[in-house]
Tab-separated table of C-alpha atoms in Angstrom:
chain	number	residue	atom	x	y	z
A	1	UNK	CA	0.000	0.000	0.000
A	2	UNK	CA	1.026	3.274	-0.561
A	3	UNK	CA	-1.771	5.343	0.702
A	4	UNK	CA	-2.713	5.350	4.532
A	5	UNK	CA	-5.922	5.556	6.358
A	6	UNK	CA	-5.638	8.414	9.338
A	7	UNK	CA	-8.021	6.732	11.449
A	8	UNK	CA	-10.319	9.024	14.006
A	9	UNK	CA	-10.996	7.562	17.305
A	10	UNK	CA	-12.185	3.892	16.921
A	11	UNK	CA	-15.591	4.253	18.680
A	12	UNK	CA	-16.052	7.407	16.751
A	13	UNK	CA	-15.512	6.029	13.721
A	14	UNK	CA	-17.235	2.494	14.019
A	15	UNK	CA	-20.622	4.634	15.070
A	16	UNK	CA	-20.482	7.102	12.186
A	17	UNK	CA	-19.253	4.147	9.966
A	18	UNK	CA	-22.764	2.295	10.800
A	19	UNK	CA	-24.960	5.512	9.868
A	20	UNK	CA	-22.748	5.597	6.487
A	21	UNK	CA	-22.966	2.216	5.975
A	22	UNK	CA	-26.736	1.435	6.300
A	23	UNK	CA	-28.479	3.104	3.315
A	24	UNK	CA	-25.870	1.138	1.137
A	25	UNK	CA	-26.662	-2.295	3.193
A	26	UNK	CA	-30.656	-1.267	2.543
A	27	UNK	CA	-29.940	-1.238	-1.151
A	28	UNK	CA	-27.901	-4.730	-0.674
A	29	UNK	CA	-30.714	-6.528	1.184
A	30	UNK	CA	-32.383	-4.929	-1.982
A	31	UNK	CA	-30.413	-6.523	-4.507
A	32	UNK	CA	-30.141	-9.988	-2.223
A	33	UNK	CA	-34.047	-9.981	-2.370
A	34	UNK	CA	-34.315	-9.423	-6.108
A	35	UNK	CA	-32.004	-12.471	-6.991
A	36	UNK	CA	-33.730	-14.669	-4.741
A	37	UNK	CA	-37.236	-14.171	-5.251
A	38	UNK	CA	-37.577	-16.055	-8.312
A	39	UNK	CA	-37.444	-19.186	-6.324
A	40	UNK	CA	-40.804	-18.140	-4.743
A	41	UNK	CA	-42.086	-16.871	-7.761
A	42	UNK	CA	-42.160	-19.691	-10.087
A	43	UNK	CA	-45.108	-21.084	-9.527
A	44	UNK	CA	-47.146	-17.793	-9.645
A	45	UNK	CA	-45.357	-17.294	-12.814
A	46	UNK	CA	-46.193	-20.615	-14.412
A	47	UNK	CA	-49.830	-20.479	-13.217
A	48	UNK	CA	-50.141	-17.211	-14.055
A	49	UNK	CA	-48.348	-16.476	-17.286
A	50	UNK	CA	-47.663	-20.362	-18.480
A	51	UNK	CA	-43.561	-19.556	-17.959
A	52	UNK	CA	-41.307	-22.784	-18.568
A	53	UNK	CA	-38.579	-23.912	-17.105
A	54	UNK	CA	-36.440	-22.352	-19.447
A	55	UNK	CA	-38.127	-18.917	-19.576
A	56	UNK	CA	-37.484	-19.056	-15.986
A	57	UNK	CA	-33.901	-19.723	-16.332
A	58	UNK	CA	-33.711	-16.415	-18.604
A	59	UNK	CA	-36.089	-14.603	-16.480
A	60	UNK	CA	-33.954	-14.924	-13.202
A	61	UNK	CA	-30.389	-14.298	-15.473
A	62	UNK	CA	-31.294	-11.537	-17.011
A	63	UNK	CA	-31.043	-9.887	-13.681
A	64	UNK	CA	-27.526	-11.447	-13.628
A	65	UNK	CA	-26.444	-10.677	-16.853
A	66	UNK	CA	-27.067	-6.840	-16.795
A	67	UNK	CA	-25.606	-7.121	-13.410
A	68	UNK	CA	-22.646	-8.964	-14.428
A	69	UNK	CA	-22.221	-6.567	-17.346
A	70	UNK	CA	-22.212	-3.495	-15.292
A	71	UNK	CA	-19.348	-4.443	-13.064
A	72	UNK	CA	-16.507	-3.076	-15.397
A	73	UNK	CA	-18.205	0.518	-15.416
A	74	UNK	CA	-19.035	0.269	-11.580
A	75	UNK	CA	-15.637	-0.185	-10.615
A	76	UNK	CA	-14.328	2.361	-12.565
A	77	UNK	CA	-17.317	4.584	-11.484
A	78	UNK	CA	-16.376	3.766	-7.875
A	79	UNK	CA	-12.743	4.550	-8.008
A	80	UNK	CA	-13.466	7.679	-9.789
A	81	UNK	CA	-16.814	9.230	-7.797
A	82	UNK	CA	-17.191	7.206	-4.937
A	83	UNK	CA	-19.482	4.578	-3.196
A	84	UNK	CA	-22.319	7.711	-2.476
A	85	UNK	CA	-23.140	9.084	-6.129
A	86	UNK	CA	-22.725	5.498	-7.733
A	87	UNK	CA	-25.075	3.404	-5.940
A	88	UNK	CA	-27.265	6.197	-5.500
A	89	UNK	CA	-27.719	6.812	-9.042
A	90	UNK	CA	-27.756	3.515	-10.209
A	91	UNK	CA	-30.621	2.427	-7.702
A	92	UNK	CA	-33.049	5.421	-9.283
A	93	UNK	CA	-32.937	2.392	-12.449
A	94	UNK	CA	-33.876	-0.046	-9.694
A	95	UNK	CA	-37.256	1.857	-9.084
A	96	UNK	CA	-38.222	1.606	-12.871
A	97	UNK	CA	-37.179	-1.984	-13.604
A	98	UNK	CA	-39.589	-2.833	-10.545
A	99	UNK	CA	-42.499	-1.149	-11.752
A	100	UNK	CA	-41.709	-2.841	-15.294
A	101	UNK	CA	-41.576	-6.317	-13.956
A	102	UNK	CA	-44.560	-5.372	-11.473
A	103	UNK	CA	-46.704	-4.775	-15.056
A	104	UNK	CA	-45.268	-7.106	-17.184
A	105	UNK	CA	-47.775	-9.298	-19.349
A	106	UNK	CA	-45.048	-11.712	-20.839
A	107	UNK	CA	-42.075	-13.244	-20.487
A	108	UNK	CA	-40.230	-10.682	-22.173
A	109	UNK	CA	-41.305	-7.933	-19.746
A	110	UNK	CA	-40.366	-10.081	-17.241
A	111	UNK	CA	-36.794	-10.159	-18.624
A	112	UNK	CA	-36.671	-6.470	-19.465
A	113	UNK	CA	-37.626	-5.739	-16.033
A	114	UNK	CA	-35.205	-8.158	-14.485
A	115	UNK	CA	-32.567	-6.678	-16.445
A	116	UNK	CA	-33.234	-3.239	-15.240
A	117	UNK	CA	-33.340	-3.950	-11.475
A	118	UNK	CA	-29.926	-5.983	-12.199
A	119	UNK	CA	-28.344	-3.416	-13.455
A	120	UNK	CA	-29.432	-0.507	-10.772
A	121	UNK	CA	-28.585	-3.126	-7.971
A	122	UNK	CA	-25.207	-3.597	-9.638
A	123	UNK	CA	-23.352	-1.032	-7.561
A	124	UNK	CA	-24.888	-2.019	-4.039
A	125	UNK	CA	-22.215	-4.582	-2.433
A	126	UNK	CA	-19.024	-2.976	-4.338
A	127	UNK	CA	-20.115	0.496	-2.521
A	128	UNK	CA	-21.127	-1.084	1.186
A	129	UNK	CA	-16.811	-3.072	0.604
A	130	UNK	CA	-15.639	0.074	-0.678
A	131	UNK	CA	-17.015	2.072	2.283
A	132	UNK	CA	-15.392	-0.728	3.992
A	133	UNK	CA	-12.336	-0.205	2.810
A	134	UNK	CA	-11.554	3.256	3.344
A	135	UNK	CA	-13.349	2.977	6.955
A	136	UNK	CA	-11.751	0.340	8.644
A	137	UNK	CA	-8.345	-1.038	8.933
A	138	UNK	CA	-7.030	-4.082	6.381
A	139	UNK	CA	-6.757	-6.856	8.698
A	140	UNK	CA	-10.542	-5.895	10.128
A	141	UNK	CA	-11.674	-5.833	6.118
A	142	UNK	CA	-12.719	-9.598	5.743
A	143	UNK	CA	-14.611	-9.324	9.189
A	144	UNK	CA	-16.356	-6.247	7.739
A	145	UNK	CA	-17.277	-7.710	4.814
A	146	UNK	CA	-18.780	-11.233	6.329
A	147	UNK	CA	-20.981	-9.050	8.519
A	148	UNK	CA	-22.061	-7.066	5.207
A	149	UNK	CA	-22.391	-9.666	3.598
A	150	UNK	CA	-24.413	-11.367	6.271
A	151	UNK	CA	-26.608	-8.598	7.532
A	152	UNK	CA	-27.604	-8.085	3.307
A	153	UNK	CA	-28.839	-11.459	3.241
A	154	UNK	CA	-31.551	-10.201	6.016
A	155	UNK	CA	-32.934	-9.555	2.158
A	156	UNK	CA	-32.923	-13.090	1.271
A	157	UNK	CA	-34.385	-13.999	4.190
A	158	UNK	CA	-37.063	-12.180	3.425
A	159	UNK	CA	-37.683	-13.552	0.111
A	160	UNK	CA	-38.569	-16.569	1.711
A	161	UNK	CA	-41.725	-17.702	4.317
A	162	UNK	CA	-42.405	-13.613	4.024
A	163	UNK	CA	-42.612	-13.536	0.407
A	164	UNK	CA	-44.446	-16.194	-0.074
A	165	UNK	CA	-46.799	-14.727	2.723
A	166	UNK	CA	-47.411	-11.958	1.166
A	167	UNK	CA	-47.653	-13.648	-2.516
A	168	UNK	CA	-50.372	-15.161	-0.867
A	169	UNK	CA	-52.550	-12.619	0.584
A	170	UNK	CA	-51.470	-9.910	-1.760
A	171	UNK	CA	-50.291	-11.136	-4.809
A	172	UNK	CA	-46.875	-11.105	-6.525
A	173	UNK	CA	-47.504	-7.909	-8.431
A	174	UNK	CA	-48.625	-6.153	-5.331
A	175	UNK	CA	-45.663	-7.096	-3.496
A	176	UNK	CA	-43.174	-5.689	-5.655
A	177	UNK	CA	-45.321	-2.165	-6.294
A	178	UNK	CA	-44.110	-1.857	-2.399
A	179	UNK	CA	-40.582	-3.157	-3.065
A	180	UNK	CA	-40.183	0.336	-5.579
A	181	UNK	CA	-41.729	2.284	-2.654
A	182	UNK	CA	-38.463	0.981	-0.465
A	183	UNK	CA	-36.165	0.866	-3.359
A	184	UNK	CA	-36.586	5.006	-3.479
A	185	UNK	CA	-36.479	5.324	-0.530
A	186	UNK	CA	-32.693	3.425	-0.810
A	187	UNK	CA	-31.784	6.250	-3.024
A	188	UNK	CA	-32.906	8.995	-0.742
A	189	UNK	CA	-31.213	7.495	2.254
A	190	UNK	CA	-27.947	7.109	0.317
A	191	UNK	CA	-27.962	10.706	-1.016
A	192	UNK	CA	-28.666	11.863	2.306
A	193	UNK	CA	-26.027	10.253	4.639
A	194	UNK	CA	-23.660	8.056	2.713
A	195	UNK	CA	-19.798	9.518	2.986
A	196	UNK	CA	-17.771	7.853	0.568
A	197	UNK	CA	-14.062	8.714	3.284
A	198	UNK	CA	-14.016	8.790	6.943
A	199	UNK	CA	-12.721	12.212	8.780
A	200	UNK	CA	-9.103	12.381	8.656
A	201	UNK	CA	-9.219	10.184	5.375
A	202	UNK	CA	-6.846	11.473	2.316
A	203	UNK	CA	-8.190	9.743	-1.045
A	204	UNK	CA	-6.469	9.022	-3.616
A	205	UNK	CA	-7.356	11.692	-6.582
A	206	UNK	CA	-8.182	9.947	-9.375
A	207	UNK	CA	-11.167	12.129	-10.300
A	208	UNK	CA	-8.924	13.711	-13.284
A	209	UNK	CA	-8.150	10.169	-14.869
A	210	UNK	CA	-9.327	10.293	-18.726
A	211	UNK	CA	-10.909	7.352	-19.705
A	212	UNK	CA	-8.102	5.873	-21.348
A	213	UNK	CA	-6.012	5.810	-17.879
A	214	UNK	CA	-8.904	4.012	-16.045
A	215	UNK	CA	-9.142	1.455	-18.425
A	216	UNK	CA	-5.211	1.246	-18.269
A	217	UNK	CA	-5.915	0.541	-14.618
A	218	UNK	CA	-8.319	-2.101	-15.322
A	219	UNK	CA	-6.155	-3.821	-17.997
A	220	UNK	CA	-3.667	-3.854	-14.356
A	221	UNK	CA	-6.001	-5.398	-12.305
A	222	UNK	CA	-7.442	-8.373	-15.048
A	223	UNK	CA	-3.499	-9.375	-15.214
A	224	UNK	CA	-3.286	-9.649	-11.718
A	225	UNK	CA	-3.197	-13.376	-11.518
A	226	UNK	CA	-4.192	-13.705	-7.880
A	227	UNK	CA	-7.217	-11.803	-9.069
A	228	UNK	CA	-7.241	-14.286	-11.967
A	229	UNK	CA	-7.866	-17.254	-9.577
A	230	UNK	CA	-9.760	-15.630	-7.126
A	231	UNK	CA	-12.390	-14.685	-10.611
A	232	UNK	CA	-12.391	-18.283	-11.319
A	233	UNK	CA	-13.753	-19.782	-8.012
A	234	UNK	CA	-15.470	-16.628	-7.613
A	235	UNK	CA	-17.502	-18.261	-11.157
A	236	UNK	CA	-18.940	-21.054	-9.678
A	237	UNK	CA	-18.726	-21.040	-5.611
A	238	UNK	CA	-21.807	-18.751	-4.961
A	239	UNK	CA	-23.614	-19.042	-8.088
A	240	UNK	CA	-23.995	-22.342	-7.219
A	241	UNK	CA	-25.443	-21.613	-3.932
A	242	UNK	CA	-27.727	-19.044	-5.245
A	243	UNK	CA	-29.074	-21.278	-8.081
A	244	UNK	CA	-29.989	-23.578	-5.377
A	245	UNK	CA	-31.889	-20.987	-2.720
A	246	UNK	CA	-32.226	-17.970	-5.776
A	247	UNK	CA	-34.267	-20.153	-8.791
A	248	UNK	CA	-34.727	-23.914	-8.352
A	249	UNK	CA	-34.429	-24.566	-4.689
A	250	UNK	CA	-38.110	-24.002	-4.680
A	251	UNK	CA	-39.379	-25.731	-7.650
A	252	UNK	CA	-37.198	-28.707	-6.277
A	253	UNK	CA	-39.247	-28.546	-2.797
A	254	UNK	CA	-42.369	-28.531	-4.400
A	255	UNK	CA	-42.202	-30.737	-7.277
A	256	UNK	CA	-40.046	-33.409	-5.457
A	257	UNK	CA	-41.852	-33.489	-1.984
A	258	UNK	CA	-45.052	-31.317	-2.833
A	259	UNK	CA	-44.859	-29.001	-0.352
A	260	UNK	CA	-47.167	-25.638	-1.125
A	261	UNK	CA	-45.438	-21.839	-1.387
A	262	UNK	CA	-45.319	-21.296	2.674
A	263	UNK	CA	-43.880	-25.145	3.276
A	264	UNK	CA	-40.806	-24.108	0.498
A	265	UNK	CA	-40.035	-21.161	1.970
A	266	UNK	CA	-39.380	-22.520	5.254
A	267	UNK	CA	-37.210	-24.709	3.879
A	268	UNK	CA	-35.456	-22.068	2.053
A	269	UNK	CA	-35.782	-20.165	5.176
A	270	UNK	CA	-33.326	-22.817	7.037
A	271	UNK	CA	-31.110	-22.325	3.776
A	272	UNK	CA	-30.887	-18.434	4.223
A	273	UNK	CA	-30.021	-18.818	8.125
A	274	UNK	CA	-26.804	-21.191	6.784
A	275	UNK	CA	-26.191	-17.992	4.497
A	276	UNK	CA	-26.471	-15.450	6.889
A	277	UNK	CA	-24.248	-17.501	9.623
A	278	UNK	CA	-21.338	-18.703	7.223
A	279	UNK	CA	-19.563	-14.993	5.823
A	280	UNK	CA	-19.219	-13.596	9.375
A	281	UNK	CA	-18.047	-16.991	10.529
A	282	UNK	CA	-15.084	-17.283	7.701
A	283	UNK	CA	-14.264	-13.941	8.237
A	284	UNK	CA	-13.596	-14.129	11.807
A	285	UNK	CA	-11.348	-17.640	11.187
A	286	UNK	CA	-9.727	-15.578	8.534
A	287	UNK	CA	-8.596	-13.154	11.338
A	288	UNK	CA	-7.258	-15.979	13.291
A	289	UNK	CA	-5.876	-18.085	11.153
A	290	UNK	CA	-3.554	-15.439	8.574
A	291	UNK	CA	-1.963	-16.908	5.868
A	292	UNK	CA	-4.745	-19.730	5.144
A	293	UNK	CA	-7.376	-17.524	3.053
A	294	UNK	CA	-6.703	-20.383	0.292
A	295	UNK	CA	-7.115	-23.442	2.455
A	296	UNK	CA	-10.697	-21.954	3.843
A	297	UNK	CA	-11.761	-20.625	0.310
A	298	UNK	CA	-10.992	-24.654	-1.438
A	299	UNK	CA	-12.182	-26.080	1.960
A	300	UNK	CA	-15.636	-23.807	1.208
A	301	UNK	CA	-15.790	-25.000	-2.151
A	302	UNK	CA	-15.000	-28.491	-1.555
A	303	UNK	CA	-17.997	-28.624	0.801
A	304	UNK	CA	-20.041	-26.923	-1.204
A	305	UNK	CA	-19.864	-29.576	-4.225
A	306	UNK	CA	-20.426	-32.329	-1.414
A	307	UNK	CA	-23.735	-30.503	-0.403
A	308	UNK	CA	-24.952	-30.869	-4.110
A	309	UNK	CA	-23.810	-34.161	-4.589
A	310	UNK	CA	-24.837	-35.914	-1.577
A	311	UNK	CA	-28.469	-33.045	-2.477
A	312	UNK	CA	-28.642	-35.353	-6.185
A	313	UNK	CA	-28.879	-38.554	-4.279
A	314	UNK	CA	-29.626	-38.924	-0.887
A	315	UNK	CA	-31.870	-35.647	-0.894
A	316	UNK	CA	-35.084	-37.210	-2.252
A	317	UNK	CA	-35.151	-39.937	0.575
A	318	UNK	CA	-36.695	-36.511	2.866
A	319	UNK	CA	-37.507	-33.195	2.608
A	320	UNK	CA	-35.528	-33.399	6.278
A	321	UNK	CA	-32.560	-34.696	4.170
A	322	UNK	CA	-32.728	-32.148	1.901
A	323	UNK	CA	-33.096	-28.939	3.937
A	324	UNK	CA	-29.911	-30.330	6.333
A	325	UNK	CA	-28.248	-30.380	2.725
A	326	UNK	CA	-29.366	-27.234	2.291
A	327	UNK	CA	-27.877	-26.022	5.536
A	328	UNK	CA	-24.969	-27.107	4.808
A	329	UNK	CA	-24.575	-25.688	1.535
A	330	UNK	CA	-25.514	-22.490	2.579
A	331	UNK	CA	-23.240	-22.019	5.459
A	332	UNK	CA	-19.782	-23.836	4.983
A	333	UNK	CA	-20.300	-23.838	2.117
A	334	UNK	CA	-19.781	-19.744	0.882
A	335	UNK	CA	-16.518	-18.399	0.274
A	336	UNK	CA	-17.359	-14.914	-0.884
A	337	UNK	CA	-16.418	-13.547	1.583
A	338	UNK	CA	-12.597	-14.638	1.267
A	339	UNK	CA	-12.631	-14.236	-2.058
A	340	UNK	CA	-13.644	-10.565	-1.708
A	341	UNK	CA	-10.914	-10.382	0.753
A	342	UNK	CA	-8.086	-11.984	-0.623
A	343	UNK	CA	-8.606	-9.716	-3.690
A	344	UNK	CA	-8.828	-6.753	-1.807
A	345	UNK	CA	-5.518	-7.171	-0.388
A	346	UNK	CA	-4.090	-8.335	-3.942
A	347	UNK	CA	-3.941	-4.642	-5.047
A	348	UNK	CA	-2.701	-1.169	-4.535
A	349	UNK	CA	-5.477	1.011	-3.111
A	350	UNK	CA	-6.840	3.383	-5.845
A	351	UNK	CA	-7.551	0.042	-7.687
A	352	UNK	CA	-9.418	-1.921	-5.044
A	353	UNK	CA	-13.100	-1.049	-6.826
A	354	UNK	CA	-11.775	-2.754	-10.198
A	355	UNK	CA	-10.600	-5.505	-8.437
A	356	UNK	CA	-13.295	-6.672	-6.237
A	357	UNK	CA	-16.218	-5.458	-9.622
A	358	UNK	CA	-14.051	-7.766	-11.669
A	359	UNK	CA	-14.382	-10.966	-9.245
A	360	UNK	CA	-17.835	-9.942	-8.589
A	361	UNK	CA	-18.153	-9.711	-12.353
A	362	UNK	CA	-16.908	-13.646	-12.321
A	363	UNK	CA	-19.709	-14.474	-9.862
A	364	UNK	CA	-22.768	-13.224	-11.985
A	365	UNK	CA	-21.201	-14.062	-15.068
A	366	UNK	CA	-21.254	-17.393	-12.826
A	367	UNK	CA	-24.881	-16.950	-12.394
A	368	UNK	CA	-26.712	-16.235	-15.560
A	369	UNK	CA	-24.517	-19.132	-16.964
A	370	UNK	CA	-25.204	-21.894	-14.124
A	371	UNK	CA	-28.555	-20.335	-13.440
A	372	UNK	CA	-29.121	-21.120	-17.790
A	373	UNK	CA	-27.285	-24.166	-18.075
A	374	UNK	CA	-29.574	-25.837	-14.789
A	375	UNK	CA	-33.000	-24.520	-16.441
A	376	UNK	CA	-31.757	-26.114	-19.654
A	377	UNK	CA	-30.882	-29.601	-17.652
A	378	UNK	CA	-34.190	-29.336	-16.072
A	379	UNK	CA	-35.740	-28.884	-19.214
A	380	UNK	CA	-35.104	-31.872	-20.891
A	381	UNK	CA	-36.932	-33.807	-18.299
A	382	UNK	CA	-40.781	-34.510	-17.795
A	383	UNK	CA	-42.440	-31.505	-15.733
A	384	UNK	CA	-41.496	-31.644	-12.118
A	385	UNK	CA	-39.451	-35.251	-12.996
A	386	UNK	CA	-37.115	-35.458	-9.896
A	387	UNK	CA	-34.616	-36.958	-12.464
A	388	UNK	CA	-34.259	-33.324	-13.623
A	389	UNK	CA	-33.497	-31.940	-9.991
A	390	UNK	CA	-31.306	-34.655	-10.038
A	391	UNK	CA	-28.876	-33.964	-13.224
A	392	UNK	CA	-28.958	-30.219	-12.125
A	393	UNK	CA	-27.581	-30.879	-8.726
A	394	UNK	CA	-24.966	-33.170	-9.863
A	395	UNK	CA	-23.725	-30.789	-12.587
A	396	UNK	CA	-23.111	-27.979	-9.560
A	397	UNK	CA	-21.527	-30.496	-7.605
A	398	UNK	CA	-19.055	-31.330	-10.386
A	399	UNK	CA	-18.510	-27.699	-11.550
A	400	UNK	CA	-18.290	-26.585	-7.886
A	401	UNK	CA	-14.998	-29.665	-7.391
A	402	UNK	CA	-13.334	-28.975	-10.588
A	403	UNK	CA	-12.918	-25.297	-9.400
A	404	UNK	CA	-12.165	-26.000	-5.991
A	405	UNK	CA	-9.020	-28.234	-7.033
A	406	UNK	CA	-7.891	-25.876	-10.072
A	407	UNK	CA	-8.429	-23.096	-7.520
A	408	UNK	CA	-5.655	-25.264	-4.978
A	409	UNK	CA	-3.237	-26.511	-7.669
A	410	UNK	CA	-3.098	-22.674	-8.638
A	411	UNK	CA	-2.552	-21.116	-5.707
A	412	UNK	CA	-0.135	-23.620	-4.668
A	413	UNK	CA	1.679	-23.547	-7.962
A	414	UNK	CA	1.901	-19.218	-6.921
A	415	UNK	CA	2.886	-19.674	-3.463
A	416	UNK	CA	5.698	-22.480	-5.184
């Protein structure tokens, strides 16, 4: 590092760091809800609007895919105006693609509106480990991030037994005219109190970089090979997890043991609570155990492609079975946020937003391809076939071991 942090009184700054901090973690839980709600909204969507399997598959990735695609500009944007102005504006887009997909009449609306909330959530978690960044000290960054990370997926949790609650009584549609109610009020929060440095902080001034120098600086980052590996477990680690609880966790539940909309979501519910529990947890071993990020991120990912393969064929024999699977999956089984971590401490300061947007950029490129490739697997299989849920889980479990061992043999061949 050349740069340094003049840190204000700890207490001071942890309290004023929390009032900073929470529009940006409002408009995370946001973007955590609005990639897992699709699991609770398939079957609305296929009684409702006759959506396949497939058009499910797009539906849910084209949130993914505009998010995915977004993550080049965002880091740049970050770098150059900060955490504040970038999510902020970005999230205004979040209000319209809500109201779109609350109106939509086909499966292309659907999409368009997807694609639209994707890409005004895309700024959300690179802002609240930006903030993080310039607020606390480096070897408190992967304990930051794990509670981010953990307190975001309060959204998750409530796309489960709530959503499907509120589905329910109110209808999907109705539901998300109130989610673009809270998604302005994200914006107006952010612009209000977000402060992209603490007091006492001295930023680096990159606000004169042309556009030629930041891409320069991204060209840096992407031959950073530590971010290199870090992008390629990033890939598949959780977008497999969020293919599970995010899309076809719930048809799964209720095609394989017929459990109705407020039965799935309890299951996902116990799914979510793994989720929540597992980044704070790995960031607190990271803390005492320095020097083994790698170990805990293959260990993660090793687990994780257990989970699905023990899910493809011991999971049917009870929905008990499956939700303990589930469990497990969900929290030893997510290494985000090491990955985050280790690639936040891979590069000089002024370039941190480029490097953690480009292995975030991994991840949902991760998504919209396992979240496709799954609907496709599913696809080819009678409607609500178990043998489908079957094929899919196996091909995460595979995907999930091939990158947890290429993921070892590479770091090991760096640290060589």
């Amino acid at each position: 590092m050349t740069e340094h942090i003049k840190h204000s009184p700890p207490k001071a700054r942890t309290s004023h760091f929390i009032l900073v901090l929470a529009p940006i973690l409002l408009a995370f839980s946001l973007s955590q809800f609005f990639r897992s709600a699709q699991a609770l909204l398939a079957e609305p969507l296929r009684g409702e609007l006759a959506v396949t399997p497939e058009q499910l598959g797009l539906i849910s990735g084209s949130f993914h895919f505009a998010f995915a695609l977004m993550q080049i500009p965002v880091g740049v944007m970050l770098d150059r105006y900060g955490p504040r102005l970038t999510n902020g504006l970005l999230m205004m887009a979040t209000v319209v693609g809500v109201i779109i997909f609350a109106n939509a009449q086909s499966v292309l609306g659907l999409m368009i509106g997807q694609a639209i909330i994707g890409l005004g959530c895309s700024a959300a978690f690179m802002a609240a480990l930006v903030l993080a960044a310039r607020w606390t000290a480096p070897e408190k960054f992967a304990a930051a991030s794990g509670l981010i990370v953990s307190f975001s997926l309060l959204g998750v949790l409530a796309s489960s037994t709530p959503l499907a609650a509120l589905v329910e009584t109110h209808g999907w549609r109705t539901v998300y005219y109130g989610l673009a109610g809270i998604s302005l009020l994200a914006v107006v929060l952010d612009l209000l109190f977000v402060r992209d440095n603490p007091p006492g902080y001295v930023a680096p001034d990159h606000k004169g970089e042309t556009v030629f120098e930041a891409l320069k600086g991204m060209v840096s980052v992407w031959k950073n090979r530590q971010v290199w590996l870090l992008s390629g477990v990033a890939f598949f680690s959780y977008p497999a997890i969020l293919t599970v609880r995010g899309l076809w966790g719930g048809p799964y539940l209720h095609d394989v043991f017929s459990l109705n909309a407020v039965e799935v979501g309890n299951v996902l519910l116990i799914m979510t609570i793994g989720m929540i529990l597992g980044p704070p947890s790995y960031g607190q071993l990271s803390r005492k155990m320095p020097g083994k990020i790698h170990g805990l991120i293959v260990f993660a990912v090793l687990v994780g492609a257990g989970a699905c393969l023990l899910q493809a064929f011991i999971g049917p024999w009870g929905v008990g079975v499956a939700a303990v699977l589930m469990l497990i999956h969900g929290f030893i089984g997510s290494s985000a946020t090491l990955s985050y971590a280790a690639s936040r401490q891979a590069v000089a300061e002024h370039q941190i937003g480029r490097a953690l947007t480009t292995v975030n950029l991994a991840t949902f490129a991760g998504l919209f391809v396992l979240q496709g490739i799954a609907g496709l697997i599913i696809g080819q299989f009678d409607a609500g076939s178990p043998g489908g849920y079957q094929a899919m889980f196996m091909f995460l479990g595979i995907g999930l071991a091939v990158a947890g061992i290429s993921f070892w043999f590479g770091a090991k061949r760096k640290r060589d």
